[in-house]
Tab-separated table of C-alpha atoms and ligand atoms in Angstrom:
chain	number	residue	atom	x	y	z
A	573	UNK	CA	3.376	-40.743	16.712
A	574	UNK	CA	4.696	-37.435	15.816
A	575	UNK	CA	3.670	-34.173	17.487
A	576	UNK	CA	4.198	-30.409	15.940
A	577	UNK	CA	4.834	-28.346	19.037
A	578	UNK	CA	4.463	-24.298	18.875
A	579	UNK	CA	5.475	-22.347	21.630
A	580	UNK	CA	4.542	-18.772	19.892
A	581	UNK	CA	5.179	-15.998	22.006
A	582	UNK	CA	5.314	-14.626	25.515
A	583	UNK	CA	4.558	-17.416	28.227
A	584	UNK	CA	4.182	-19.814	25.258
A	585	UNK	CA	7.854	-21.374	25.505
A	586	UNK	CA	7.743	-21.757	29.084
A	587	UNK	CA	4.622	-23.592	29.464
A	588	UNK	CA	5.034	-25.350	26.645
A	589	UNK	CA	8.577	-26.718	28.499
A	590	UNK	CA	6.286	-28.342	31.183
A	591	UNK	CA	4.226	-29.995	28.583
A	592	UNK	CA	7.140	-31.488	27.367
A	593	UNK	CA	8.231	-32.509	30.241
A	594	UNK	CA	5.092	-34.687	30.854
A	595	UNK	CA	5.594	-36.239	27.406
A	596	UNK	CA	9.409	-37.114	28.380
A	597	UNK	CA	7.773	-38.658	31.197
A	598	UNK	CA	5.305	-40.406	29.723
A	599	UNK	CA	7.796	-41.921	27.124
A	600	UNK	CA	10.101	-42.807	29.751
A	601	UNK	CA	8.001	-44.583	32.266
A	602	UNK	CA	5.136	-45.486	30.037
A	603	UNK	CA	6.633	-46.122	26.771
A	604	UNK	CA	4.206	-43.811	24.804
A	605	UNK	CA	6.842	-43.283	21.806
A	606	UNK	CA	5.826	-39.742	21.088
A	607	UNK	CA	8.332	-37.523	18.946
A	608	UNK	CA	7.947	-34.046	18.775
A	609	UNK	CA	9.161	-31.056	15.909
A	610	UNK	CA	9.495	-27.417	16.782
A	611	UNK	CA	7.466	-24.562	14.544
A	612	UNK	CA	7.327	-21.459	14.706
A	613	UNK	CA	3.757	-19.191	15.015
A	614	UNK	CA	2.406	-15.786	15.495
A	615	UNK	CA	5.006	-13.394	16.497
A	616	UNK	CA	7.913	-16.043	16.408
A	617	UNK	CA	6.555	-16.470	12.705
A	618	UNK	CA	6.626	-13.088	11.722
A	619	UNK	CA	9.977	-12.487	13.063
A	620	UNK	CA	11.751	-15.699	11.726
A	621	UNK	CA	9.861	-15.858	7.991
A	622	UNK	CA	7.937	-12.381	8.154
A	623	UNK	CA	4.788	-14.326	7.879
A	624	UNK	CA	2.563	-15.320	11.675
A	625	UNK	CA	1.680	-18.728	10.390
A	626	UNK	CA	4.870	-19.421	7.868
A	627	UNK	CA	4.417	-21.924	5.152
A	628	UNK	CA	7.403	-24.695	7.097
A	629	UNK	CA	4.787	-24.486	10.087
A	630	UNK	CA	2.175	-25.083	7.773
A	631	UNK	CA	4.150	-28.111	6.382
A	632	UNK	CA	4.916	-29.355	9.992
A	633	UNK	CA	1.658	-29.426	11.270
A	634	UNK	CA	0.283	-31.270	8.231
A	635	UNK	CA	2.847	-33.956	8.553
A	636	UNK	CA	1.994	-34.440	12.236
A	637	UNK	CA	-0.812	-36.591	14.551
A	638	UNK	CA	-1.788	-33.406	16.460
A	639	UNK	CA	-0.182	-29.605	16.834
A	640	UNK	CA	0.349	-28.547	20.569
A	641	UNK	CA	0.194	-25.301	20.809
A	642	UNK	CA	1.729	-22.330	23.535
A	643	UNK	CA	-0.095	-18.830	22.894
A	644	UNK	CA	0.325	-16.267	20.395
A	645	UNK	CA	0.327	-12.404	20.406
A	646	UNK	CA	2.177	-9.616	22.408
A	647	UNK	CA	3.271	-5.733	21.954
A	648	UNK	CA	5.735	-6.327	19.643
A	649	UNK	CA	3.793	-6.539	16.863
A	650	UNK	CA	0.573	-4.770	17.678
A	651	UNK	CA	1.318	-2.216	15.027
A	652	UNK	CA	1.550	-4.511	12.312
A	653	UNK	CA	-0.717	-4.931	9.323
A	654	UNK	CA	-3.880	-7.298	10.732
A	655	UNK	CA	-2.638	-10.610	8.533
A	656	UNK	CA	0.856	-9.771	9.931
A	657	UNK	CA	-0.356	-9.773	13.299
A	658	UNK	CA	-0.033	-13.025	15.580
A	659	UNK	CA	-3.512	-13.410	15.896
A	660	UNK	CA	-4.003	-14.082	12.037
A	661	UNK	CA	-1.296	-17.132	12.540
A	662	UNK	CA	-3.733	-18.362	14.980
A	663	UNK	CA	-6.951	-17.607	13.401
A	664	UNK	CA	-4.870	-18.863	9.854
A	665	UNK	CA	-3.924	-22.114	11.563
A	666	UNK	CA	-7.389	-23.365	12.573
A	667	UNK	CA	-8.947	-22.703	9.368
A	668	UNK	CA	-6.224	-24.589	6.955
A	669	UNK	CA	-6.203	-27.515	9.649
A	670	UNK	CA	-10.234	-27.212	9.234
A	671	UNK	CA	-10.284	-27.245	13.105
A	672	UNK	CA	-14.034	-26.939	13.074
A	673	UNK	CA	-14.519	-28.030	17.023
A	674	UNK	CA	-13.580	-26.514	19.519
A	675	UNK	CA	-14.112	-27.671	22.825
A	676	UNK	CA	-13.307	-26.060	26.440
A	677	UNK	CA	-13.794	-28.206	29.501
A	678	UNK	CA	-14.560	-26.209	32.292
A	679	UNK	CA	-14.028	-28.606	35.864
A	680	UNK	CA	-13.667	-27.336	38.902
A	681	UNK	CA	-11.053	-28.955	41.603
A	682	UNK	CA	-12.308	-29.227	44.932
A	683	UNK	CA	-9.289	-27.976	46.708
A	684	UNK	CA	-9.546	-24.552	44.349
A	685	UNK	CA	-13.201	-23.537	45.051
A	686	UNK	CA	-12.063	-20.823	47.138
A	687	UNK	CA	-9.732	-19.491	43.799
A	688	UNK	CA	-12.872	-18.561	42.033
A	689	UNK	CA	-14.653	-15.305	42.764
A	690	UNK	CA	-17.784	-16.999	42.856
A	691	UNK	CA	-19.696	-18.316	46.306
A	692	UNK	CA	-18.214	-22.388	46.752
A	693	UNK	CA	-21.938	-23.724	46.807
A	694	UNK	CA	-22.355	-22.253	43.312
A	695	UNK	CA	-19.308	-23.889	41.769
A	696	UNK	CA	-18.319	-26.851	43.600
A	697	UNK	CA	-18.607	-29.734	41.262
A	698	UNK	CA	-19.013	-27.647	38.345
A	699	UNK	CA	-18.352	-29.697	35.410
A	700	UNK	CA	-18.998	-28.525	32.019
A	701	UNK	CA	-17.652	-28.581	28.549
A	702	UNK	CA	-18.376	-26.133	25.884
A	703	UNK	CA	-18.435	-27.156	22.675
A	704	UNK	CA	-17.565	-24.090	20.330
A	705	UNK	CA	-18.080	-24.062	16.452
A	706	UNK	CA	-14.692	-22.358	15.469
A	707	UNK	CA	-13.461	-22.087	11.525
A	708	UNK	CA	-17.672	-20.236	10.357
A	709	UNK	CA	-20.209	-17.787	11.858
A	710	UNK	CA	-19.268	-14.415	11.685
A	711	UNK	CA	-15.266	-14.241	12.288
A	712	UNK	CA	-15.008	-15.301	8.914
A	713	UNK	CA	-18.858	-14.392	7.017
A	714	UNK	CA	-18.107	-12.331	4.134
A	715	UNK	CA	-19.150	-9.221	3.054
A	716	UNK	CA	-16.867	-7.842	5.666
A	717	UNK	CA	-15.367	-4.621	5.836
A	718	UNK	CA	-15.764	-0.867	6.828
A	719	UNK	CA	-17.131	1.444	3.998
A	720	UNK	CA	-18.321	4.778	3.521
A	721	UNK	CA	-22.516	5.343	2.836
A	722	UNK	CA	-23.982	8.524	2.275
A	723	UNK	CA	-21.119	10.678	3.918
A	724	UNK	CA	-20.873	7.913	6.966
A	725	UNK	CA	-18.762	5.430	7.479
A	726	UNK	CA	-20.587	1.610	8.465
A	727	UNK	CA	-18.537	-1.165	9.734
A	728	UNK	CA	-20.081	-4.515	9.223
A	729	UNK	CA	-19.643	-8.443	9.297
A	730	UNK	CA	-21.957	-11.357	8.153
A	731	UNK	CA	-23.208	-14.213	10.793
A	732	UNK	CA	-23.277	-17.021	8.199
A	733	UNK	CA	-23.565	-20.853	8.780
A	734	UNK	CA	-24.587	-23.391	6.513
A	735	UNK	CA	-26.811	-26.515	7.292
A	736	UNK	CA	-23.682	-29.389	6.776
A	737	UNK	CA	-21.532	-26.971	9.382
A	738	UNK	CA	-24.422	-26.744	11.971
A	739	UNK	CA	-24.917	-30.552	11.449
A	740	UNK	CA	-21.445	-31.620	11.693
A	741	UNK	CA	-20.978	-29.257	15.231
A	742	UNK	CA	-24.159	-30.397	16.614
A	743	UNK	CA	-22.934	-34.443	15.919
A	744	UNK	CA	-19.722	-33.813	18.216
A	745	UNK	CA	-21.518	-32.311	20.919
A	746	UNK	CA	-24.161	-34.735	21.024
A	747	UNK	CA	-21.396	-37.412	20.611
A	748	UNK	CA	-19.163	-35.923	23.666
A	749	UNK	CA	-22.393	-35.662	25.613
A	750	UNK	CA	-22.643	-39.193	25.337
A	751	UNK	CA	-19.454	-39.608	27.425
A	752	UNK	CA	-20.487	-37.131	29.843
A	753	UNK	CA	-24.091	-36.858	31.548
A	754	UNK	CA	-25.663	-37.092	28.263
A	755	UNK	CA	-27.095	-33.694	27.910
A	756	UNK	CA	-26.720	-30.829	25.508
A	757	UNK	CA	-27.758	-27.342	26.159
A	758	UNK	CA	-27.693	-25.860	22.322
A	759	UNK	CA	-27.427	-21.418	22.896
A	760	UNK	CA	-28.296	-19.401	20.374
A	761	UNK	CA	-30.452	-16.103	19.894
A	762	UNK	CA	-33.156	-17.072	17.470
A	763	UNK	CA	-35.571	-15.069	18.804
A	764	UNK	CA	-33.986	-12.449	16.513
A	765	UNK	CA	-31.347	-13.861	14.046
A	766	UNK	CA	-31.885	-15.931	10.991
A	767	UNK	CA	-28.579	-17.431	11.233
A	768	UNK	CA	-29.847	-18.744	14.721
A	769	UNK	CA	-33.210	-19.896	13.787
A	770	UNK	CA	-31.489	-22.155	11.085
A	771	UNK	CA	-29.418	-23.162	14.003
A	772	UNK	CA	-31.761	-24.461	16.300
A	773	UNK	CA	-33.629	-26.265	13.204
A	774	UNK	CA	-31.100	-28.124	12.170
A	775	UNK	CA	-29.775	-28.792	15.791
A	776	UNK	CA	-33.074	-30.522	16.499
A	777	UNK	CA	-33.039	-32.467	12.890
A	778	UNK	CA	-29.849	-33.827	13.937
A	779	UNK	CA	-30.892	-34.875	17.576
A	780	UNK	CA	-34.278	-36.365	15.981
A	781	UNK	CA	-32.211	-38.526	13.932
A	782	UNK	CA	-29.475	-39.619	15.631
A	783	UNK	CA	-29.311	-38.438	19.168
A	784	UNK	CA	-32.949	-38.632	20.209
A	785	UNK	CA	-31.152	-40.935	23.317
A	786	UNK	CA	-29.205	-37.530	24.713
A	787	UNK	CA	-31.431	-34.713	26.378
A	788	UNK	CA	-31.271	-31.885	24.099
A	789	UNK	CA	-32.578	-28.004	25.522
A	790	UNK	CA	-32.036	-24.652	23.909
A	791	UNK	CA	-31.225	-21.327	25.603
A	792	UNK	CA	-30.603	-17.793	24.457
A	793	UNK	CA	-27.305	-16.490	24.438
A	794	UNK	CA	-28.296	-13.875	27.137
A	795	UNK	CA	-29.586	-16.020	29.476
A	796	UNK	CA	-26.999	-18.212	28.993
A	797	UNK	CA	-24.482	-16.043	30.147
A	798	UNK	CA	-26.636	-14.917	33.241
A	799	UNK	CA	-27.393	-18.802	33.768
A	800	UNK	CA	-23.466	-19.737	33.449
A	801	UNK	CA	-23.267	-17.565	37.123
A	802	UNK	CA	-26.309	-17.654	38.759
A	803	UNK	CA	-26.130	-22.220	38.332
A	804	UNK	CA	-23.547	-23.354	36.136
A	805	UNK	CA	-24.656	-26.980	37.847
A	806	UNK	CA	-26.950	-26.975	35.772
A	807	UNK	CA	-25.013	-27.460	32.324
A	808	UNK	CA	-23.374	-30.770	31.087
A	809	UNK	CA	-22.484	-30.138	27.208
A	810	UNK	CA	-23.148	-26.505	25.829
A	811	UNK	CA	-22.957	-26.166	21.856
A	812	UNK	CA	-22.872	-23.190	20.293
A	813	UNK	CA	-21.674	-20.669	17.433
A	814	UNK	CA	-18.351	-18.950	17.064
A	815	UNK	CA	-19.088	-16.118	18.454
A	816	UNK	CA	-21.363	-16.999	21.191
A	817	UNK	CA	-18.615	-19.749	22.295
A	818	UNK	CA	-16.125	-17.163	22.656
A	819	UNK	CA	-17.564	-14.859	25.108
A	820	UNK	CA	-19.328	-17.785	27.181
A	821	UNK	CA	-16.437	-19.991	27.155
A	822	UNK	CA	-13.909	-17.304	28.317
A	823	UNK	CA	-16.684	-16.548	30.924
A	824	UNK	CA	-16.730	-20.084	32.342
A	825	UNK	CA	-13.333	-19.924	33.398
A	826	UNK	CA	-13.653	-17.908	35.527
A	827	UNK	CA	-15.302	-20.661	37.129
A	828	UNK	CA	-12.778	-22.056	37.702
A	829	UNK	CA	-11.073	-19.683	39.188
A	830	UNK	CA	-7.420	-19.261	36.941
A	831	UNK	CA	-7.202	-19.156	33.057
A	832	UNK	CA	-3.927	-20.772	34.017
A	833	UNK	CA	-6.379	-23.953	34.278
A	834	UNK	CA	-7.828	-24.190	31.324
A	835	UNK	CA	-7.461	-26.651	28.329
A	836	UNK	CA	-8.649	-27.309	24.310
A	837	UNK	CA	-8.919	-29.226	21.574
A	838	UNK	CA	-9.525	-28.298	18.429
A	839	UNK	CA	-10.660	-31.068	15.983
A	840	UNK	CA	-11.709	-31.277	12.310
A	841	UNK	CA	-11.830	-34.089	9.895
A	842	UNK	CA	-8.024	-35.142	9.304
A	843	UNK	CA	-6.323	-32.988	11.853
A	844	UNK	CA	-6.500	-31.498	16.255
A	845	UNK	CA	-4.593	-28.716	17.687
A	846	UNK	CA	-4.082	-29.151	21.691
A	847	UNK	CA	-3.741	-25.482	23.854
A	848	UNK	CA	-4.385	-23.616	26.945
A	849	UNK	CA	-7.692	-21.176	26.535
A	850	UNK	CA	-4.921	-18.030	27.646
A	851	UNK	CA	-3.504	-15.888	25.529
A	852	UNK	CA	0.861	-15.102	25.534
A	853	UNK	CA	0.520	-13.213	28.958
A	854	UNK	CA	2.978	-10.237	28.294
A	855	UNK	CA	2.737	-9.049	32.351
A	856	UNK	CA	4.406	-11.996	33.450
A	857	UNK	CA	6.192	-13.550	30.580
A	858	UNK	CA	10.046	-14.453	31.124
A	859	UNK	CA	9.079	-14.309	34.956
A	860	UNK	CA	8.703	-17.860	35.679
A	861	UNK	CA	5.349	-17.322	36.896
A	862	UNK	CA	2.865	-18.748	34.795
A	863	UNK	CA	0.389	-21.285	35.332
A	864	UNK	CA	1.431	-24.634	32.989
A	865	UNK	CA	-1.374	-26.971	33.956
A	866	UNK	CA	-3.447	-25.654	31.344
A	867	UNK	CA	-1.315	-26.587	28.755
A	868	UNK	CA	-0.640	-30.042	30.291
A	869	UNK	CA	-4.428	-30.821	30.618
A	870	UNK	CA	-4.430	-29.895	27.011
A	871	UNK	CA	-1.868	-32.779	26.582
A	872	UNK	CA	-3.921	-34.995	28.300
A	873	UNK	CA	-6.975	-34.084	25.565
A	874	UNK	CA	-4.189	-34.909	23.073
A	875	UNK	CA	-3.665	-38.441	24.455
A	876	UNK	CA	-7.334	-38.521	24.929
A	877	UNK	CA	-8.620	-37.391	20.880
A	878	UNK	CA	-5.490	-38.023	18.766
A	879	UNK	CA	-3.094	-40.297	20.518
A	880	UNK	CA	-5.764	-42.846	21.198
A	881	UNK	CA	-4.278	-43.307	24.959
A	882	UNK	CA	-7.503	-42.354	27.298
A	883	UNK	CA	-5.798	-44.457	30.212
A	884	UNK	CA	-2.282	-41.888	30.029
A	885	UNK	CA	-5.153	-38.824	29.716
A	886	UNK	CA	-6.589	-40.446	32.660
A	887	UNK	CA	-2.654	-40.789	34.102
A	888	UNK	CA	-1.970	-37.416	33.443
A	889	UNK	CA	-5.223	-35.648	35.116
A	890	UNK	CA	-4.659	-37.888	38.205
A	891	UNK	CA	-1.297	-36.238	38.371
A	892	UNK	CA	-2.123	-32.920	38.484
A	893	UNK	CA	-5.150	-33.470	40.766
A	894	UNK	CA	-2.791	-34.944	43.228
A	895	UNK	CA	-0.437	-32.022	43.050
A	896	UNK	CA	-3.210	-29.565	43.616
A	897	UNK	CA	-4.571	-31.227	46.378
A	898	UNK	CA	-0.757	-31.313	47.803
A	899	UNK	CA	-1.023	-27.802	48.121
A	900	UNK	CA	1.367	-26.910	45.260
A	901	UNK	CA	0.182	-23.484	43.573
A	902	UNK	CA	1.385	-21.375	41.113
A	903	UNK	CA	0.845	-17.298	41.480
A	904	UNK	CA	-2.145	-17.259	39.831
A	905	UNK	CA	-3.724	-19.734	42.450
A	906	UNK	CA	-1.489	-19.076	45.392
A	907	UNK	CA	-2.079	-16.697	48.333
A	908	UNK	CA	1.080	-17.891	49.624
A	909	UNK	CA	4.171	-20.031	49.026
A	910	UNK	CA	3.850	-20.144	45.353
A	911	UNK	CA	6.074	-22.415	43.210
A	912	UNK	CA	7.580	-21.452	39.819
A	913	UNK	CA	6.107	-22.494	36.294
A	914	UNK	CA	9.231	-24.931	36.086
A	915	UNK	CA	8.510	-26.106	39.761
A	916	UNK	CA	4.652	-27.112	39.024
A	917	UNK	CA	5.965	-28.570	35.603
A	918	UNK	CA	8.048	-30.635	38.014
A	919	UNK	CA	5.257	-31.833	41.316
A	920	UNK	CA	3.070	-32.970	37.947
A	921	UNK	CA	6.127	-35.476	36.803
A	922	UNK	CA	6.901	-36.838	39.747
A	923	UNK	CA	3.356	-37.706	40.335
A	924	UNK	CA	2.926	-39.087	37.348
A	925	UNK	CA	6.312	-41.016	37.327
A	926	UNK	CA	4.669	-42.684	40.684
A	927	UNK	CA	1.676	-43.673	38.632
A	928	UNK	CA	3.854	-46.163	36.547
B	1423	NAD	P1	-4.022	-13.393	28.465
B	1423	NAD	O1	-4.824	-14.620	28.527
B	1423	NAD	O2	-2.678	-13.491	27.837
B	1423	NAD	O3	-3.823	-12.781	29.930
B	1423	NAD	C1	-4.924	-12.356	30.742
B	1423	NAD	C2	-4.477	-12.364	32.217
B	1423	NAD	O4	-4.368	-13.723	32.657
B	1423	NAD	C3	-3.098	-11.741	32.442
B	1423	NAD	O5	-3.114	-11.073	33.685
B	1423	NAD	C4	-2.147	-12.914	32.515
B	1423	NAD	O6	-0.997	-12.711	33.311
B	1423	NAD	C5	-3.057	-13.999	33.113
B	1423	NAD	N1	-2.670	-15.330	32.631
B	1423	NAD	C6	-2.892	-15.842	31.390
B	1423	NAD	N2	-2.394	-17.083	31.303
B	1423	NAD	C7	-1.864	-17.367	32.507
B	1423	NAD	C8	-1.188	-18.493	33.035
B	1423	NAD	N3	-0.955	-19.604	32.318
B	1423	NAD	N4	-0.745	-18.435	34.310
B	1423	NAD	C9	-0.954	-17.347	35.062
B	1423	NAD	N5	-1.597	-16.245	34.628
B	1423	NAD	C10	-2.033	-16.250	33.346
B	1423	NAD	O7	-4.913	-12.302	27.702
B	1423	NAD	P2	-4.558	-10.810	27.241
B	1423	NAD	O8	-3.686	-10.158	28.249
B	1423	NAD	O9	-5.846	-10.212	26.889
B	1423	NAD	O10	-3.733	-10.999	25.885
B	1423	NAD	C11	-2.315	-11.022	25.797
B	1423	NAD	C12	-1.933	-11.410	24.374
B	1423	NAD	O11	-2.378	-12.753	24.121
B	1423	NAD	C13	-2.602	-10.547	23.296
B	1423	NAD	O12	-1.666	-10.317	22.301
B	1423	NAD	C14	-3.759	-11.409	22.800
B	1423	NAD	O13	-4.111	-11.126	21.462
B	1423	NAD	C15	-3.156	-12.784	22.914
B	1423	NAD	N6	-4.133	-13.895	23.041
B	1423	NAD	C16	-3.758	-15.060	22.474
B	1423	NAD	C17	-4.567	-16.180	22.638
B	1423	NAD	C18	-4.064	-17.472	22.088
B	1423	NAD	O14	-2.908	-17.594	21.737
B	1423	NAD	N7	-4.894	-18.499	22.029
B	1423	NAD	C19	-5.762	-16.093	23.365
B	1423	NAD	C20	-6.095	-14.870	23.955
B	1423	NAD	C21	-5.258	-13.774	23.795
């Protein structure tokens, strides 16, 4: 099995070191026989091929099982033309892969309920899993554009889905629910938006056909955000539009008290991309400080989706449970004593090397 692995930019190459570390591990003490290739994206693109998501990346990530993938975007090239930027490379990556699902886990570990900002009855055993739509809706609806109308100038983007892309979406959460506590919260706002009230239609169609078995409830997107604070007990499997999934998925991390926690997968027909939810962290990049278990836990959705190896996913998660719950903490989580990026990389190995 053959992985393309991405560092990008910023923080990217040194949690993405860690990751690879677990993988040595795991082919050393649990003969997974993972190899791996090196791409560049985002600002590494631009600066190697002048392009954020360069055509030998492209090639790559075709030609692999599943893309890992650091984080993208920093200073450097904030003044560039938008499909120069690093972002595009990201945004350009998902949609040739067809990464249509995206989907956030959002767990909280007992020993880090005091990490969160939120009171510990309100989180403790939070676990949730938002499943995002992420290559339609409105980051890529055409018309799009800013133009002038009668002496003003009107910015403007189209929330677009079609029936098949609701359908397919709606099928993975209902199928991940199934795993899981076997319910599905679908958010939407289609009290006012067309785009939404097709939504929840088809939503239902699809759970009336195939899923009647899972509980299925709606919410508006409002309420959903107020309800992802005030009881986020309360939700097993969210699904919901690009948009929506942004904001509310971002917001649930905070659950969990570090983005440094945080992993994806991003899934379409033929091909999955694994990363942390963060972006490149330019404050603390080349510092040593970051948080890799994000990235890790996004290789253990890798063994999990593309690798077909649930019980080294399993492995992997036990490993970095026991290292939290041995006290070891990164900045991000520490209030004291805090370990590097390279040391956490490390407690997760040898945990997991004892697992063999
Ligand atoms: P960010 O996620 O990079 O950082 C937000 C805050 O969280 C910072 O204080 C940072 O130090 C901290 N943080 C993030 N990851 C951490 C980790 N693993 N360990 C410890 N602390 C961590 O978001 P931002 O500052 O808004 O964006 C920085 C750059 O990243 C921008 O160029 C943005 O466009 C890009 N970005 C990329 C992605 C991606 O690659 N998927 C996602 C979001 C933002």
């Amino acid at each position: 099995m053959k992985i393309a692995i991405l560092p990008g930019d910023g923080i990217g190459s040194e949690i993405v070191a860690e990751a690879i570390k677990v993988l040595e591990t795991l082919n050393r003490h649990f003969s997974l026989g993972a190899e791996w290739a090196f791409g560049d994206i985002g600002g590494a693109g631009y600066d190697v091929a002048g392009d954020p998501y360069p055509l030998i990346t492209r090639d790559l990530a075709k030609q692999s099982d599943a893309v890992l993938l650091g984080a993208v975007g920093g200073p450097k090239w904030e003044r560039l033309d938008k499909p120069l930027r690093p972002e595009a490379g990201l945004l350009g990556i998902r949609a040739d892969l067809g990464l249509f699902a995206n989907y956030r886990p959002a767990k909280v570990h007992a020993q880090l309920v005091n990490a969160s900002t939120l009171k510990p009855e309100v989180i403790e055993g939070v676990d949730l899993l938002v499943v995002r739509e992420l290559v339609s809706g409105i980051y890529f609806g055409q018309p799009r554009g800013i133009e002038v109308r009668n002496d003003q100038r009107y910015g403007f983007n189209t929330m677009l889905y079609a029936e098949s892309e609701v359908e397919r979406i709606a099928r993975k959460a209902f199928m991940a629910a199934r795993l899981r506590s076997n319910r599905v919260c679908s958010v939407d706002k289609a009290n006012v938006l067309d785009c939404s009230e097709l939504w929840r239609e088809v939503v239902c169609r699809v759970h009336a056909d195939e899923f009647s078995d899972v509980e299925l409830s709606h919410m508006y997107v409002d309420n959903a955000a107020m309800q992802l604070i005030r009881n986020p007990k309360q939700f097993d499997v969210i699904v919901t539009s690009n948009l929506f999934g942004d904001i509310l998925s971002d917001e649930a991390s905070m659950l969990t008290g570090s983005i440094g926690m945080l992993p994806s997968a991003s899934i379409g027909e033929r091909w999955a991309m694994y990363e942390p939810i963060h972006g490149s962290a330019p404050d603390i990049a080349g510092q040593g400080k970051a948080n890799p278990l994000a990235t890790i836990l996004s290789v253990a959705m890798m063994l999990q989706f593309s690798l077909d190896r649930i019980d080294l996913a399993n492995k992997v998660e036990q490993a970095v449970e026991q290292a939290i719950n041995d006290g070891v903490r990164t900045a991000d989580l520490a209030t004291a004593g805090a370990v590097s990026c390279g040391q956490m990389g490390d407690a997760v190995c040898s945990r997991l090397k004892a697992l063999a």
